[in-house]
PDB file of C-alpha atoms in Angstrom:
ATOM      1  CA  MET A 127     294.558 -64.501  12.945  1.00 46.00           C
ATOM      2  CA  PRO A 128     294.159 -67.965  11.360  1.00 48.00           C
ATOM      3  CA  PHE A 129     291.378 -70.424  12.093  1.00 48.00           C
ATOM      4  CA  THR A 130     291.538 -74.221  12.229  1.00 47.00           C
ATOM      5  CA  SER A 131     288.632 -76.556  12.903  1.00 47.00           C
ATOM      6  CA  ASN A 132     287.640 -80.061  13.926  1.00 46.00           C
ATOM      7  CA  PRO A 133     284.129 -81.569  14.042  1.00 48.00           C
ATOM      8  CA  ILE A 134     283.530 -80.021  17.475  1.00 55.00           C
ATOM      9  CA  GLN A 135     284.804 -76.451  17.417  1.00 64.00           C
ATOM     10  CA  THR A 136     286.981 -73.888  15.683  1.00 68.00           C
ATOM     11  CA  PHE A 137     290.253 -72.913  17.310  1.00 70.00           C
ATOM     12  CA  ILE A 138     291.477 -69.328  17.055  1.00 71.00           C
ATOM     13  CA  TYR A 139     295.178 -68.516  17.104  1.00 73.00           C
ATOM     14  CA  SER A 140     296.684 -65.054  17.405  1.00 78.00           C
ATOM     15  CA  ARG A 141     300.045 -63.349  17.844  1.00 84.00           C
ATOM     16  CA  PRO A 142     300.988 -59.860  19.032  1.00 84.00           C
ATOM     17  CA  ASP A 143     303.133 -59.111  15.971  1.00 85.00           C
ATOM     18  CA  GLU A 144     304.399 -60.670  12.750  1.00 83.00           C
ATOM     19  CA  PHE A 145     307.618 -61.841  14.381  1.00 86.00           C
ATOM     20  CA  SER A 146     305.978 -63.836  17.172  1.00 84.00           C
ATOM     21  CA  ASP A 147     304.652 -67.390  17.101  1.00 86.00           C
ATOM     22  CA  TYR A 148     300.926 -68.038  16.956  1.00 83.00           C
ATOM     23  CA  GLU A 149     299.297 -69.172  20.180  1.00 81.00           C
ATOM     24  CA  LEU A 150     295.900 -70.744  20.813  1.00 72.00           C
ATOM     25  CA  THR A 151     293.805 -67.971  22.351  1.00 73.00           C
ATOM     26  CA  ASP A 152     290.164 -68.971  21.973  1.00 72.00           C
ATOM     27  CA  SER A 153     287.641 -71.302  20.373  1.00 70.00           C
ATOM     28  CA  SER A 154     284.250 -70.747  18.788  1.00 74.00           C
ATOM     29  CA  LEU A 155     281.673 -72.093  16.306  1.00 73.00           C
ATOM     30  CA  PHE A 156     281.027 -75.199  18.361  1.00 71.00           C
ATOM     31  CA  SER A 157     279.752 -78.248  16.429  1.00 69.00           C
ATOM     32  CA  MET A 158     280.669 -76.675  13.084  1.00 73.00           C
ATOM     33  CA  SER A 159     283.181 -78.500  10.912  1.00 72.00           C
ATOM     34  CA  ILE A 160     284.311 -75.778   8.517  1.00 76.00           C
ATOM     35  CA  GLU A 161     284.433 -76.922   4.902  1.00 76.00           C
ATOM     36  CA  SER A 162     285.791 -73.630   3.542  1.00 79.00           C
ATOM     37  CA  SER A 163     285.919 -69.930   4.343  1.00 83.00           C
ATOM     38  CA  ALA A 164     286.400 -66.460   2.853  1.00 87.00           C
ATOM     39  CA  TRP A 165     286.678 -62.900   4.128  1.00 89.00           C
ATOM     40  CA  ASP A 166     283.935 -60.399   3.280  1.00 89.00           C
ATOM     41  CA  PRO A 167     285.491 -57.416   1.423  1.00 89.00           C
ATOM     42  CA  VAL A 168     282.931 -54.984   2.854  1.00 87.00           C
ATOM     43  CA  SER A 169     282.241 -56.029   6.446  1.00 87.00           C
ATOM     44  CA  GLY A 170     285.610 -57.663   7.078  1.00 89.00           C
ATOM     45  CA  ASN A 171     283.819 -60.630   8.634  1.00 89.00           C
ATOM     46  CA  LEU A 172     284.588 -64.276   7.969  1.00 88.00           C
ATOM     47  CA  TRP A 173     282.142 -66.401   5.946  1.00 89.00           C
ATOM     48  CA  VAL A 174     282.253 -70.143   6.666  1.00 86.00           C
ATOM     49  CA  SER A 175     280.476 -73.208   5.284  1.00 83.00           C
ATOM     50  CA  ASN A 176     279.753 -76.432   7.116  1.00 75.00           C
ATOM     51  CA  ASP A 177     280.130 -80.050   6.038  1.00 67.00           C
ATOM     52  CA  SER A 178     278.019 -83.023   7.124  1.00 56.00           C
ATOM     53  CA  ARG A 179     279.635 -83.222  10.550  1.00 52.00           C
ATOM     54  CA  GLY A 180     277.942 -80.074  11.880  1.00 52.00           C
ATOM     55  CA  VAL A 181     275.761 -81.888  14.418  1.00 54.00           C
ATOM     56  CA  ASP A 182     275.358 -81.850  18.173  1.00 52.00           C
ATOM     57  CA  THR A 183     276.050 -84.784  20.495  1.00 52.00           C
ATOM     58  CA  ASN A 184     272.636 -86.268  19.656  1.00 60.00           C
ATOM     59  CA  GLY A 185     273.309 -86.171  15.928  1.00 58.00           C
ATOM     60  CA  VAL A 186     270.902 -83.275  15.319  1.00 60.00           C
ATOM     61  CA  ALA A 187     271.999 -80.860  12.590  1.00 62.00           C
ATOM     62  CA  ILE A 188     272.880 -77.393  13.884  1.00 68.00           C
ATOM     63  CA  TYR A 189     274.095 -75.797  10.670  1.00 70.00           C
ATOM     64  CA  THR A 190     272.221 -76.089   7.390  1.00 70.00           C
ATOM     65  CA  HIS A 191     273.607 -77.811   4.314  1.00 67.00           C
ATOM     66  CA  LEU A 192     274.516 -75.444   1.435  1.00 73.00           C
ATOM     67  CA  THR A 193     274.458 -72.443   3.780  1.00 80.00           C
ATOM     68  CA  TRP A 194     277.232 -69.911   4.315  1.00 84.00           C
ATOM     69  CA  TYR A 195     277.412 -68.197   7.712  1.00 87.00           C
ATOM     70  CA  GLU A 196     278.882 -64.765   8.416  1.00 89.00           C
ATOM     71  CA  TYR A 197     281.042 -64.812  11.532  1.00 89.00           C
ATOM     72  CA  ASP A 198     281.889 -61.553  13.309  1.00 89.00           C
ATOM     73  CA  VAL A 199     285.402 -62.075  14.622  1.00 82.00           C
ATOM     74  CA  ALA A 200     285.145 -59.214  17.125  1.00 84.00           C
ATOM     75  CA  THR A 201     281.943 -60.406  18.810  1.00 87.00           C
ATOM     76  CA  LYS A 202     282.396 -64.125  18.031  1.00 83.00           C
ATOM     77  CA  ALA A 203     278.800 -64.291  16.814  1.00 86.00           C
ATOM     78  CA  LEU A 204     277.050 -65.426  13.640  1.00 87.00           C
ATOM     79  CA  VAL A 205     275.432 -62.291  12.243  1.00 89.00           C
ATOM     80  CA  ASP A 206     274.105 -63.338   8.830  1.00 86.00           C
ATOM     81  CA  SER A 207     273.794 -66.240   6.400  1.00 83.00           C
ATOM     82  CA  PHE A 208     272.775 -67.125   2.875  1.00 81.00           C
ATOM     83  CA  THR A 209     271.645 -70.478   1.509  1.00 78.00           C
ATOM     84  CA  LEU A 210     272.092 -71.521  -2.099  1.00 76.00           C
ATOM     85  CA  PRO A 211     268.715 -72.375  -3.657  1.00 71.00           C
ATOM     86  CA  SER A 212     268.888 -76.058  -4.580  1.00 65.00           C
ATOM     87  CA  PRO A 213     266.562 -77.415  -7.303  1.00 58.00           C
ATOM     88  CA  ASP A 214     267.014 -81.083  -6.403  1.00 59.00           C
ATOM     89  CA  PRO A 215     268.514 -83.356  -3.724  1.00 54.00           C
ATOM     90  CA  GLU A 216     272.247 -82.880  -3.380  1.00 54.00           C
ATOM     91  CA  PRO A 217     274.688 -85.808  -3.129  1.00 49.00           C
ATOM     92  CA  SER A 218     275.704 -86.371   0.475  1.00 54.00           C
ATOM     93  CA  ASP A 219     279.259 -85.165  -0.115  1.00 60.00           C
ATOM     94  CA  GLU A 220     278.482 -82.110  -2.275  1.00 63.00           C
ATOM     95  CA  TYR A 221     279.111 -78.980  -0.238  1.00 67.00           C
ATOM     96  CA  PRO A 222     280.158 -75.351  -0.769  1.00 70.00           C
ATOM     97  CA  ARG A 223     283.915 -75.723  -1.107  1.00 73.00           C
ATOM     98  CA  GLY A 224     284.915 -72.379  -2.527  1.00 81.00           C
ATOM     99  CA  LEU A 225     283.746 -68.800  -2.063  1.00 86.00           C
ATOM    100  CA  ASP A 226     284.766 -65.403  -3.356  1.00 89.00           C
ATOM    101  CA  PHE A 227     283.030 -62.029  -3.431  1.00 90.00           C
ATOM    102  CA  SER A 228     282.754 -59.215  -5.928  1.00 91.00           C
ATOM    103  CA  PRO A 229     284.603 -56.068  -4.748  1.00 90.00           C
ATOM    104  CA  ASP A 230     281.340 -54.464  -3.590  1.00 89.00           C
ATOM    105  CA  GLY A 231     280.292 -57.626  -1.746  1.00 86.00           C
ATOM    106  CA  GLN A 232     276.941 -57.970  -3.549  1.00 89.00           C
ATOM    107  CA  PHE A 233     277.771 -61.130  -5.490  1.00 91.00           C
ATOM    108  CA  ALA A 234     279.113 -64.341  -4.022  1.00 89.00           C
ATOM    109  CA  TYR A 235     280.754 -66.878  -6.326  1.00 90.00           C
ATOM    110  CA  VAL A 236     280.301 -70.336  -4.841  1.00 86.00           C
ATOM    111  CA  GLY A 237     281.747 -73.633  -6.039  1.00 83.00           C
ATOM    112  CA  LEU A 238     280.066 -76.953  -5.264  1.00 77.00           C
ATOM    113  CA  PHE A 239     282.060 -80.147  -5.667  1.00 73.00           C
ATOM    114  CA  GLY A 240     281.213 -83.767  -4.932  1.00 66.00           C
ATOM    115  CA  THR A 241     279.985 -86.972  -6.536  1.00 60.00           C
ATOM    116  CA  GLY A 242     277.341 -84.993  -8.419  1.00 61.00           C
ATOM    117  CA  TYR A 243     278.351 -82.726 -11.267  1.00 62.00           C
ATOM    118  CA  ASP A 244     280.553 -79.840 -10.194  1.00 75.00           C
ATOM    119  CA  ARG A 245     279.109 -76.365 -10.574  1.00 80.00           C
ATOM    120  CA  ILE A 246     279.767 -72.728  -9.831  1.00 86.00           C
ATOM    121  CA  TYR A 247     277.022 -70.324  -8.825  1.00 88.00           C
ATOM    122  CA  LYS A 248     276.873 -66.551  -8.912  1.00 91.00           C
ATOM    123  CA  PHE A 249     274.647 -65.653  -5.968  1.00 89.00           C
ATOM    124  CA  ASP A 250     273.088 -62.186  -5.726  1.00 90.00           C
ATOM    125  CA  ARG A 251     272.902 -61.403  -2.023  1.00 85.00           C
ATOM    126  CA  LEU A 252     270.353 -58.623  -2.605  1.00 84.00           C
ATOM    127  CA  THR A 253     267.813 -60.569  -4.681  1.00 86.00           C
ATOM    128  CA  GLY A 254     268.549 -64.128  -3.520  1.00 86.00           C
ATOM    129  CA  VAL A 255     268.860 -65.352  -7.130  1.00 91.00           C
ATOM    130  CA  ALA A 256     271.563 -67.922  -7.908  1.00 91.00           C
ATOM    131  CA  GLN A 257     272.817 -68.284 -11.498  1.00 92.00           C
ATOM    132  CA  GLU A 258     274.599 -71.476 -12.502  1.00 89.00           C
ATOM    133  CA  LEU A 259     277.617 -70.237 -14.459  1.00 89.00           C
ATOM    134  CA  GLY A 260     278.599 -72.038 -17.650  1.00 87.00           C
ATOM    135  CA  PHE A 261     275.116 -73.455 -18.231  1.00 87.00           C
ATOM    136  CA  VAL A 262     273.934 -73.033 -21.844  1.00 86.00           C
ATOM    137  CA  ALA A 263     270.157 -72.596 -22.060  1.00 88.00           C
ATOM    138  CA  ASP A 264     268.435 -73.617 -25.305  1.00 91.00           C
ATOM    139  CA  ASN A 265     264.811 -72.930 -24.354  1.00 93.00           C
ATOM    140  CA  TYR A 266     262.585 -71.070 -21.958  1.00 96.00           C
ATOM    141  CA  GLU A 267     261.841 -73.521 -19.162  1.00 95.00           C
ATOM    142  CA  LEU A 268     260.147 -73.364 -15.778  1.00 96.00           C
ATOM    143  CA  SER A 269     260.851 -76.458 -13.692  1.00 93.00           C
ATOM    144  CA  GLN A 270     258.689 -78.020 -11.027  1.00 94.00           C
ATOM    145  CA  ASN A 271     259.620 -76.522  -7.695  1.00 93.00           C
ATOM    146  CA  TYR A 272     261.585 -78.665  -5.253  1.00 89.00           C
ATOM    147  CA  PRO A 273     260.565 -79.870  -2.782  1.00 89.00           C
ATOM    148  CA  ASN A 274     256.881 -80.152  -3.602  1.00 92.00           C
ATOM    149  CA  PRO A 275     254.794 -80.254  -1.469  1.00 93.00           C
ATOM    150  CA  PHE A 276     256.880 -77.934   0.717  1.00 93.00           C
ATOM    151  CA  ASN A 277     256.900 -76.197   4.095  1.00 92.00           C
ATOM    152  CA  PRO A 278     257.784 -73.366   4.236  1.00 92.00           C
ATOM    153  CA  THR A 279     260.574 -72.944   1.649  1.00 89.00           C
ATOM    154  CA  THR A 280     261.096 -74.334  -1.828  1.00 91.00           C
ATOM    155  CA  THR A 281     263.289 -73.645  -4.853  1.00 91.00           C
ATOM    156  CA  ILE A 282     262.056 -72.615  -8.293  1.00 94.00           C
ATOM    157  CA  SER A 283     264.414 -73.140 -11.235  1.00 93.00           C
ATOM    158  CA  PHE A 284     264.089 -71.592 -14.683  1.00 96.00           C
ATOM    159  CA  THR A 285     266.163 -71.106 -17.831  1.00 95.00           C
ATOM    160  CA  ILE A 286     266.122 -68.370 -20.461  1.00 96.00           C
ATOM    161  CA  PRO A 287     268.044 -68.675 -23.771  1.00 95.00           C
ATOM    162  CA  GLU A 288     268.633 -64.945 -24.264  1.00 94.00           C
ATOM    163  CA  ALA A 289     268.759 -61.719 -22.295  1.00 94.00           C
ATOM    164  CA  SER A 290     265.205 -60.795 -21.311  1.00 93.00           C
ATOM    165  CA  ASP A 291     263.095 -58.724 -18.975  1.00 95.00           C
ATOM    166  CA  VAL A 292     262.027 -61.371 -16.473  1.00 96.00           C
ATOM    167  CA  THR A 293     259.342 -61.571 -13.816  1.00 97.00           C
ATOM    168  CA  LEU A 294     258.627 -64.546 -11.594  1.00 97.00           C
ATOM    169  CA  LYS A 295     255.479 -64.165  -9.509  1.00 98.00           C
ATOM    170  CA  VAL A 296     253.355 -66.334  -7.239  1.00 98.00           C
ATOM    171  CA  TYR A 297     249.544 -66.252  -7.178  1.00 98.00           C
ATOM    172  CA  ASP A 298     246.883 -67.908  -5.069  1.00 96.00           C
ATOM    173  CA  MET A 299     244.099 -69.918  -6.686  1.00 95.00           C
ATOM    174  CA  ILE A 300     241.818 -66.893  -7.083  1.00 95.00           C
ATOM    175  CA  GLY A 301     244.487 -65.010  -9.025  1.00 94.00           C
ATOM    176  CA  GLN A 302     245.758 -62.665  -6.328  1.00 96.00           C
ATOM    177  CA  GLU A 303     249.487 -61.982  -6.424  1.00 97.00           C
ATOM    178  CA  VAL A 304     251.155 -63.063  -3.182  1.00 97.00           C
ATOM    179  CA  ALA A 305     254.853 -62.667  -4.045  1.00 96.00           C
ATOM    180  CA  THR A 306     257.217 -61.249  -6.663  1.00 97.00           C
ATOM    181  CA  LEU A 307     260.432 -63.269  -6.679  1.00 96.00           C
ATOM    182  CA  VAL A 308     262.120 -61.759  -9.752  1.00 96.00           C
ATOM    183  CA  ASN A 309     261.547 -58.485 -11.585  1.00 95.00           C
ATOM    184  CA  SER A 310     264.619 -57.482 -13.561  1.00 93.00           C
ATOM    185  CA  GLU A 311     266.536 -57.772 -16.813  1.00 93.00           C
ATOM    186  CA  MET A 312     268.517 -61.006 -16.817  1.00 93.00           C
ATOM    187  CA  SER A 313     271.144 -62.574 -19.044  1.00 93.00           C
ATOM    188  CA  ALA A 314     270.735 -65.989 -20.651  1.00 95.00           C
ATOM    189  CA  GLY A 315     271.262 -68.927 -18.310  1.00 94.00           C
ATOM    190  CA  LYS A 316     269.861 -71.124 -15.581  1.00 94.00           C
ATOM    191  CA  PHE A 317     268.639 -69.571 -12.349  1.00 94.00           C
ATOM    192  CA  ASN A 318     267.433 -70.851  -8.983  1.00 92.00           C
ATOM    193  CA  VAL A 319     265.236 -68.786  -6.669  1.00 93.00           C
ATOM    194  CA  SER A 320     264.168 -69.624  -3.134  1.00 91.00           C
ATOM    195  CA  PHE A 321     260.537 -68.987  -2.157  1.00 93.00           C
ATOM    196  CA  ASP A 322     259.630 -68.605   1.519  1.00 93.00           C
ATOM    197  CA  ALA A 323     255.906 -69.087   2.185  1.00 95.00           C
ATOM    198  CA  SER A 324     256.062 -68.685   5.958  1.00 94.00           C
ATOM    199  CA  ASN A 325     253.342 -66.022   5.885  1.00 95.00           C
ATOM    200  CA  LEU A 326     250.964 -67.925   3.603  1.00 96.00           C
ATOM    201  CA  ALA A 327     248.260 -70.472   4.360  1.00 95.00           C
ATOM    202  CA  SER A 328     248.391 -74.078   3.206  1.00 96.00           C
ATOM    203  CA  GLY A 329     247.074 -74.640  -0.279  1.00 96.00           C
ATOM    204  CA  THR A 330     247.892 -74.714  -3.973  1.00 97.00           C
ATOM    205  CA  TYR A 331     249.691 -71.767  -5.555  1.00 98.00           C
ATOM    206  CA  VAL A 332     250.555 -70.861  -9.138  1.00 98.00           C
ATOM    207  CA  TYR A 333     253.962 -69.499 -10.081  1.00 98.00           C
ATOM    208  CA  GLU A 334     254.373 -67.675 -13.377  1.00 98.00           C
ATOM    209  CA  LEU A 335     257.487 -66.902 -15.407  1.00 98.00           C
ATOM    210  CA  ARG A 336     257.361 -64.063 -17.943  1.00 97.00           C
ATOM    211  CA  ALA A 337     260.455 -63.598 -20.105  1.00 95.00           C
ATOM    212  CA  GLY A 338     260.215 -61.572 -23.302  1.00 89.00           C
ATOM    213  CA  LYS A 339     257.069 -62.819 -25.047  1.00 92.00           C
ATOM    214  CA  THR A 340     257.122 -66.165 -23.244  1.00 95.00           C
ATOM    215  CA  VAL A 341     254.755 -66.965 -20.369  1.00 97.00           C
ATOM    216  CA  ILE A 342     254.979 -70.268 -18.467  1.00 97.00           C
ATOM    217  CA  THR A 343     253.030 -71.292 -15.367  1.00 97.00           C
ATOM    218  CA  ASN A 344     253.181 -74.173 -12.934  1.00 97.00           C
ATOM    219  CA  LYS A 345     251.566 -75.180  -9.644  1.00 98.00           C
ATOM    220  CA  MET A 346     252.986 -75.986  -6.230  1.00 97.00           C
ATOM    221  CA  MET A 347     251.492 -77.104  -2.931  1.00 97.00           C
ATOM    222  CA  LEU A 348     252.203 -75.644   0.491  1.00 97.00           C
ATOM    223  CA  LEU A 349     251.441 -78.042   3.360  1.00 95.00           C
ATOM    224  CA  LYS A 350     251.834 -76.760   6.910  1.00 89.00           C
TER     225      LYS A 350
END
């Protein structure tokens, strides 16, 4: 059952058997212009990404940039999504244009291509951590979160030059831990993590990276 799309909707074609011609049988995903797609090896659902034309008649964005959406073919409903953590503004034409999954479905390999530098991410769907493949890290670094100030989500980027036990935690200004974003052994590389502060009050927070014997802290501001 193939899918084709235009900036308004996705058309669904089907045929009763392999010897028959395809016929237009339905349409779905209104206002989504599909940039690329892939089948989930576990659920059997279709994952789709949207380009810049995913807006309604008033020009309001319906589908989020850099987000993949899981489409249940049987129910014709969006049942899940994941968004790549982005450490800086993306060029207007840089979108997810390739996707593949590990056999167990836990890891998504996503390619981004556009006027900015091309990159491939390995995204862990369980932890929400995205690793930029092919990036060679020389030092331990903890970047300023982006955006900052933020409301309610932001991305924290860090690099580690060697395999390490890594924790990334967030504290309020009196030193109370409010979130643990990473707590695992990680290989060398560059990683992006999304932080959702929907349940926190406005204010300044400290985020701390511990990797091996290295400890780095930085501050960010939540404005609601």
